[in-house]
Short mmCIF file of C-alpha atoms in Angstrom, two decimals:
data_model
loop_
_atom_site.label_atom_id
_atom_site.label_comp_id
_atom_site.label_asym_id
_atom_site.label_seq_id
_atom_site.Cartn_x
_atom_site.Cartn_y
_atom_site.Cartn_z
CA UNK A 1 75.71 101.21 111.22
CA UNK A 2 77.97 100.99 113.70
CA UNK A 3 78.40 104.13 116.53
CA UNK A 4 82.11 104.88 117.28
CA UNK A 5 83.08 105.90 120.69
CA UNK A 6 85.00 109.10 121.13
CA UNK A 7 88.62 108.05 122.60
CA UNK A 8 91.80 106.34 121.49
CA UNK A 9 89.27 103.79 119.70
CA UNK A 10 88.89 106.09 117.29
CA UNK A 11 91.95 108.26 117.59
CA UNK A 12 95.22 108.10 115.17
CA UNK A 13 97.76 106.61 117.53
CA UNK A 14 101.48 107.54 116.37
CA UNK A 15 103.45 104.78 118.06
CA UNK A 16 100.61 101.91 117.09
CA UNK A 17 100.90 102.70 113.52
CA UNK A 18 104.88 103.06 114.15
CA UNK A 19 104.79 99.36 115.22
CA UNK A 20 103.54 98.15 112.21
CA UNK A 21 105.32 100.06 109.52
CA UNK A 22 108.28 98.98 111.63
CA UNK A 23 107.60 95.55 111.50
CA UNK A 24 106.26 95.75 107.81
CA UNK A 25 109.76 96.85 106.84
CA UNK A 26 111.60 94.61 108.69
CA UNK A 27 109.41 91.59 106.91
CA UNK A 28 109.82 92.43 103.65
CA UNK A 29 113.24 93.88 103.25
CA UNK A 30 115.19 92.86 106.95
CA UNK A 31 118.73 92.40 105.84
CA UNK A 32 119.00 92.16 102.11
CA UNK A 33 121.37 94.54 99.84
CA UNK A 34 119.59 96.83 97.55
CA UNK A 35 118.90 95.21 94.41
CA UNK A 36 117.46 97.31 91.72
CA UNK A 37 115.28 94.00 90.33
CA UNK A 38 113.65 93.49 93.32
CA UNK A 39 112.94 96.94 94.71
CA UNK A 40 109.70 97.67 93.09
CA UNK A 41 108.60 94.32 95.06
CA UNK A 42 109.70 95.67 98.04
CA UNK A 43 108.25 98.74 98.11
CA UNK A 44 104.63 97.18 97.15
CA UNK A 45 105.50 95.05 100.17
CA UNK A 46 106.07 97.31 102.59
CA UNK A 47 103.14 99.17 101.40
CA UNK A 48 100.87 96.47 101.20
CA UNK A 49 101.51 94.99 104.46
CA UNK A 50 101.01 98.15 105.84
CA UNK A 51 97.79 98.57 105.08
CA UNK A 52 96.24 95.61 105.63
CA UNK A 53 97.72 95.64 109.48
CA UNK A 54 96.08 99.14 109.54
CA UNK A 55 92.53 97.82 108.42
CA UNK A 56 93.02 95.47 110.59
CA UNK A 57 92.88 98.26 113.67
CA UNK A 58 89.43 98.45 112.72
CA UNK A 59 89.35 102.35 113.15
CA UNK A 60 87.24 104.51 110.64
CA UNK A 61 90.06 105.96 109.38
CA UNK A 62 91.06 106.43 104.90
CA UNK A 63 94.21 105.49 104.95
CA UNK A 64 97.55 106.95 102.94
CA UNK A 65 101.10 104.81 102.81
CA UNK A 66 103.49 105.85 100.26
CA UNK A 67 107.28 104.24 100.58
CA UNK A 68 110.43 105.25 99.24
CA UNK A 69 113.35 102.63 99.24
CA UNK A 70 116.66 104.76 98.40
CA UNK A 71 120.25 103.20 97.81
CA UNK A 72 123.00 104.15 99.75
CA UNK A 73 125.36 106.11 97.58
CA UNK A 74 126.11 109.01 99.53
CA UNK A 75 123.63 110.91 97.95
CA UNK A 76 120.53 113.02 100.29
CA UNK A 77 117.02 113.15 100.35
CA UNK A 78 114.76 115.63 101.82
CA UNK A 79 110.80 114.98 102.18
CA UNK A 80 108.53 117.42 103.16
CA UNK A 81 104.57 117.10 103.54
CA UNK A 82 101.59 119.80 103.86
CA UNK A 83 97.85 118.27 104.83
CA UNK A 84 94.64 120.19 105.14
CA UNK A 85 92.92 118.13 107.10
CA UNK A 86 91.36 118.12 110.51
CA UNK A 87 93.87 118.47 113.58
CA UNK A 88 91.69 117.22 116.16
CA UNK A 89 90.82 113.44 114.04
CA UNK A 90 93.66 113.53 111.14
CA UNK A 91 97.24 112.23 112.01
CA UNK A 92 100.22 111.24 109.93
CA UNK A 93 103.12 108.84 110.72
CA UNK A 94 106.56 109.06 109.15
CA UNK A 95 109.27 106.18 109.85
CA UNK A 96 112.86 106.42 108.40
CA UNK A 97 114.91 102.95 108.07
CA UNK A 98 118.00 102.06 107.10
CA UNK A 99 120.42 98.41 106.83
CA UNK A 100 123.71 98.80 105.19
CA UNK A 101 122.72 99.61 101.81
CA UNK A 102 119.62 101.03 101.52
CA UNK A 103 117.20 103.62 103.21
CA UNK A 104 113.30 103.22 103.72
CA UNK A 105 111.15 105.73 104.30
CA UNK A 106 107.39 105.11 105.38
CA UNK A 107 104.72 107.79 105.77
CA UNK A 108 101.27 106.91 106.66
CA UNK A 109 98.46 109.43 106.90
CA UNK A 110 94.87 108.77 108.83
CA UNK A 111 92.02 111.01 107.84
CA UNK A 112 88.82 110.19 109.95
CA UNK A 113 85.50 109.56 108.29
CA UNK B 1 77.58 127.97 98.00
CA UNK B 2 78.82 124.60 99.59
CA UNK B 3 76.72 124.81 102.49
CA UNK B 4 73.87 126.17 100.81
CA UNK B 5 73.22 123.25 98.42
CA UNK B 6 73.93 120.82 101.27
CA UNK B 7 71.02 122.42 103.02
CA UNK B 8 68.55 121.59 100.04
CA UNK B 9 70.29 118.13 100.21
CA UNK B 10 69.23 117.64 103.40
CA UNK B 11 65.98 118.90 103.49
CA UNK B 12 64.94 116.85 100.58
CA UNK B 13 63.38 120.20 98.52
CA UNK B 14 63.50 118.03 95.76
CA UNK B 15 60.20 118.05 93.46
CA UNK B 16 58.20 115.00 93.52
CA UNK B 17 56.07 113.94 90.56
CA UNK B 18 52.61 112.84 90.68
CA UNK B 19 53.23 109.29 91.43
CA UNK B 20 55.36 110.37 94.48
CA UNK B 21 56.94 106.75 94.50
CA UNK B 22 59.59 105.98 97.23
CA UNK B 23 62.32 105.21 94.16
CA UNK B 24 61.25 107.93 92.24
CA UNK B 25 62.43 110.64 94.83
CA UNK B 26 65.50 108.61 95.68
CA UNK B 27 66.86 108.64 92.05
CA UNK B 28 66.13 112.25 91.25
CA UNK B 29 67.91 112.75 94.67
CA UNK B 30 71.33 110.70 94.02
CA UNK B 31 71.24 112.12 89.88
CA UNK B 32 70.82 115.99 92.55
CA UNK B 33 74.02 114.69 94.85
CA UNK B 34 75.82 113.29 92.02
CA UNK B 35 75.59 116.48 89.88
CA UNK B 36 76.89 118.56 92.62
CA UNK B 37 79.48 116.09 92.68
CA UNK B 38 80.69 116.23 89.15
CA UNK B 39 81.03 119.72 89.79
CA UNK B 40 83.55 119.63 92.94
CA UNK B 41 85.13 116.60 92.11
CA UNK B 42 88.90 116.11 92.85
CA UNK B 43 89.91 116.18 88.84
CA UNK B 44 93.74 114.31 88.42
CA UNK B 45 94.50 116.23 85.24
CA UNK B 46 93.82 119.43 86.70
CA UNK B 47 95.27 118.60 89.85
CA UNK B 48 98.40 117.31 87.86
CA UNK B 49 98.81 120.48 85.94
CA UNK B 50 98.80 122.55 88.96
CA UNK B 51 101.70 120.41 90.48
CA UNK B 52 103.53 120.87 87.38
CA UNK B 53 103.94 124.81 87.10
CA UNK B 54 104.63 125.24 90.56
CA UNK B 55 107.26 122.60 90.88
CA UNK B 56 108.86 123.82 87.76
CA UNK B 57 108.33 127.34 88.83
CA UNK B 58 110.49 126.62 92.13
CA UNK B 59 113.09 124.66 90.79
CA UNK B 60 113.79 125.23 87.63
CA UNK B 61 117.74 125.58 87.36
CA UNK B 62 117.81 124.90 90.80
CA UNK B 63 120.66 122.98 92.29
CA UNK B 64 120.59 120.57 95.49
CA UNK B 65 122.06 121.60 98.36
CA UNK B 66 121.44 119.66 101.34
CA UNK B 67 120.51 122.56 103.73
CA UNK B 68 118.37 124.70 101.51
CA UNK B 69 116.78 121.73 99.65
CA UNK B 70 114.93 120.82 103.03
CA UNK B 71 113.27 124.06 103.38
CA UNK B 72 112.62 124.15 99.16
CA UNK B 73 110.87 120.99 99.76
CA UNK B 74 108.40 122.32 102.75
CA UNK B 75 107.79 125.66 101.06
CA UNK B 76 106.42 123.64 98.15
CA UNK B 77 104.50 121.37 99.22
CA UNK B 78 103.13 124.56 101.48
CA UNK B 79 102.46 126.37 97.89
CA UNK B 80 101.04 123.26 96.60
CA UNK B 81 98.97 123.50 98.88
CA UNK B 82 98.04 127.05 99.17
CA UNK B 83 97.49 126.54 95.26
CA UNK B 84 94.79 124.00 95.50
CA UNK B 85 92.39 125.17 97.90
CA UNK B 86 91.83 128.02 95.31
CA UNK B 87 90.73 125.25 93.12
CA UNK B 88 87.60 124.78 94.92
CA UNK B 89 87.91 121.47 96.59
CA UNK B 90 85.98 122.94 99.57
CA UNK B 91 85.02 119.16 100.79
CA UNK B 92 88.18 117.44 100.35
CA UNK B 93 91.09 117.06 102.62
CA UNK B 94 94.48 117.34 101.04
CA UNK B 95 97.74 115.59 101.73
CA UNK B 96 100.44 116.75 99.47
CA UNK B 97 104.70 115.50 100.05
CA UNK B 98 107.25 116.45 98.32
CA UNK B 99 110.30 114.66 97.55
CA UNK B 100 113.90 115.99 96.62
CA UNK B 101 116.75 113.81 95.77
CA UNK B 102 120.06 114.21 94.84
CA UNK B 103 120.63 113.08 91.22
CA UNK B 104 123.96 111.14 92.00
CA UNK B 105 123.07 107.76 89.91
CA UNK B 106 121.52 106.15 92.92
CA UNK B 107 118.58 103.61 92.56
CA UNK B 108 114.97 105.11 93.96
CA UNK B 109 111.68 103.37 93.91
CA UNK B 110 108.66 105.37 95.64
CA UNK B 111 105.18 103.42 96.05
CA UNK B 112 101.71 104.16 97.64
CA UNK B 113 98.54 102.31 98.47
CA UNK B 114 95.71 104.18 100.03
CA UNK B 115 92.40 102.79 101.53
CA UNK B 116 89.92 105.23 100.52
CA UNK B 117 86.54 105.39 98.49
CA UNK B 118 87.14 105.63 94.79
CA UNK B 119 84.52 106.96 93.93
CA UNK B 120 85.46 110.00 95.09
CA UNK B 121 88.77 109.86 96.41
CA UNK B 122 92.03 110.35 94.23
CA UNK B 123 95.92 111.45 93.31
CA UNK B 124 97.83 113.39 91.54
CA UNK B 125 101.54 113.14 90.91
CA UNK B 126 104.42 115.41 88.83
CA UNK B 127 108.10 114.27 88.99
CA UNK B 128 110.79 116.76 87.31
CA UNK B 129 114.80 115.97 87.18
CA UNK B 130 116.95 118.11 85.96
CA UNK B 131 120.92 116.92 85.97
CA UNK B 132 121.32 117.88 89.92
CA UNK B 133 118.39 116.87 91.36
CA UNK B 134 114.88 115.12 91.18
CA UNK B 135 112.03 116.28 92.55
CA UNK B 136 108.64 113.94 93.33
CA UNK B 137 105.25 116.06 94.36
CA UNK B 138 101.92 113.81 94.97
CA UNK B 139 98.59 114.88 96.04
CA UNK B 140 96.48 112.74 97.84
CA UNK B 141 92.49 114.29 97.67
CA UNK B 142 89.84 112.67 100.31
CA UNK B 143 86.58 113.55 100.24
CA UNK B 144 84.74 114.65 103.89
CA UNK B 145 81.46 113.28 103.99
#
């Protein structure tokens, strides 16, 4: 088994996880209008790419991506999240995105083995 | 209590029988772990129901506003939980979020994927709507080896 070294090898790095959901977003919705038969792929897109560019880190880290794709009707939305977890291994990543007619929302949480 | 049968865990009190066989002592050991297990397992249904009678206890009737909704949404997911380390999930770390959204005929979708052990990592979701709002609550249980 292998030993992990203490450091940002093993650490939860905010703007490395940012990248990806970024880009994850950006590949499988980009510039298309919200269409209400093709938002449930979407959504398992952005999820699924997520994660696999996140095992890909190779950090022994569970991972957590949840997605909400909203359309843009004028109407709000308000997350909130609580964890009980561990401070000094445990970190959580939220990205809001937008085009012209929908929102995205991506939230990824790390927990350390 | 926790700590205490992790201790026996780890110092292998386990009784041997009198063919003391390598495979013997390593079953009766995982049927020991996995016992303990059933016991303080992260249970969806029970979980679930939890969810459910405090989101309905904090907004039934309720109606959005965008300024209080925000801080509805933390102090629930706080209460969530609050609620569920009284349950007993002493080994599991909890991540709980709370959605509110304005019912206003809009189209939502919300999806997650985790990378976790299933065998003894799980979820547990509640959604509630009433005609001004909707409300999504999931909990997200990992087990800490």
């Amino acid at each position: 088994m292998e030993d992990y070294q203490t450091g940002e090898e093993t650490a939860f790095v905010v703007d490395e996880v940012s990248t990806i959901v970024k880009e994850a977003v950006e590949g499988a919705i980009g510039e298309n209008s919200y269409q209400q038969s093709r938002v449930k792929q979407w959504t398992n897109n952005v999820v699924e790419q997520c994660l696999s560019q996140l095992n890909k880190l190779g950090k022994p880290f569970k991972y957590i991506v949840t997605c909400i794709i909203m359309q843009k009707n004028g109407a709000g939305l308000q997350t909130a999240c609580s964890c009980f977890w561990d401070n000094t291994t445990d970190g959580s990543c939220t990205v809001r995105w937008e085009n012209k007619s929908m929102y995205c929302i991506v939230s990824v949480f790390g927990l350390a083995i | 209590m926790w700590n205490g049968l992790l201790d026996i865990v780890n110092k292998r009190q386990i009784p041997l029988s009198d063919k003391s066989e390598k495979n013997t002592e390593t079953s009766v050991e995982n049927r020991f772990i996995s016992c303990i297990f059933c016991v303080f397992r992260f249970r969806p249904a029970v979980v679930s129901s939890c969810i459910r009678e405090l989101v309905r206890e904090q907004l039934g009737g309720e109606s959005y506003d965008s300024e209080r909704s925000a801080e509805t949404a933390q102090t629930l997911s706080k209460r969530i939980t609050d609620r569920l380390k009284e349950l007993g999930l002493d080994r599991y770390k909890l991540v709980v979020q709370v959605v509110i959204g304005e019912q206003r005929g809009e189209g939502v979708q919300m999806a997650s994927r985790c990378f976790w052990d299933a065998d003894t990592d799980s979820c547990a979701k509640d959604v509630y709507m009433n005609d001004s709002l909707f409300c999504v609550a999931a909990v997200f249980g990992i087990y800490h080896y």
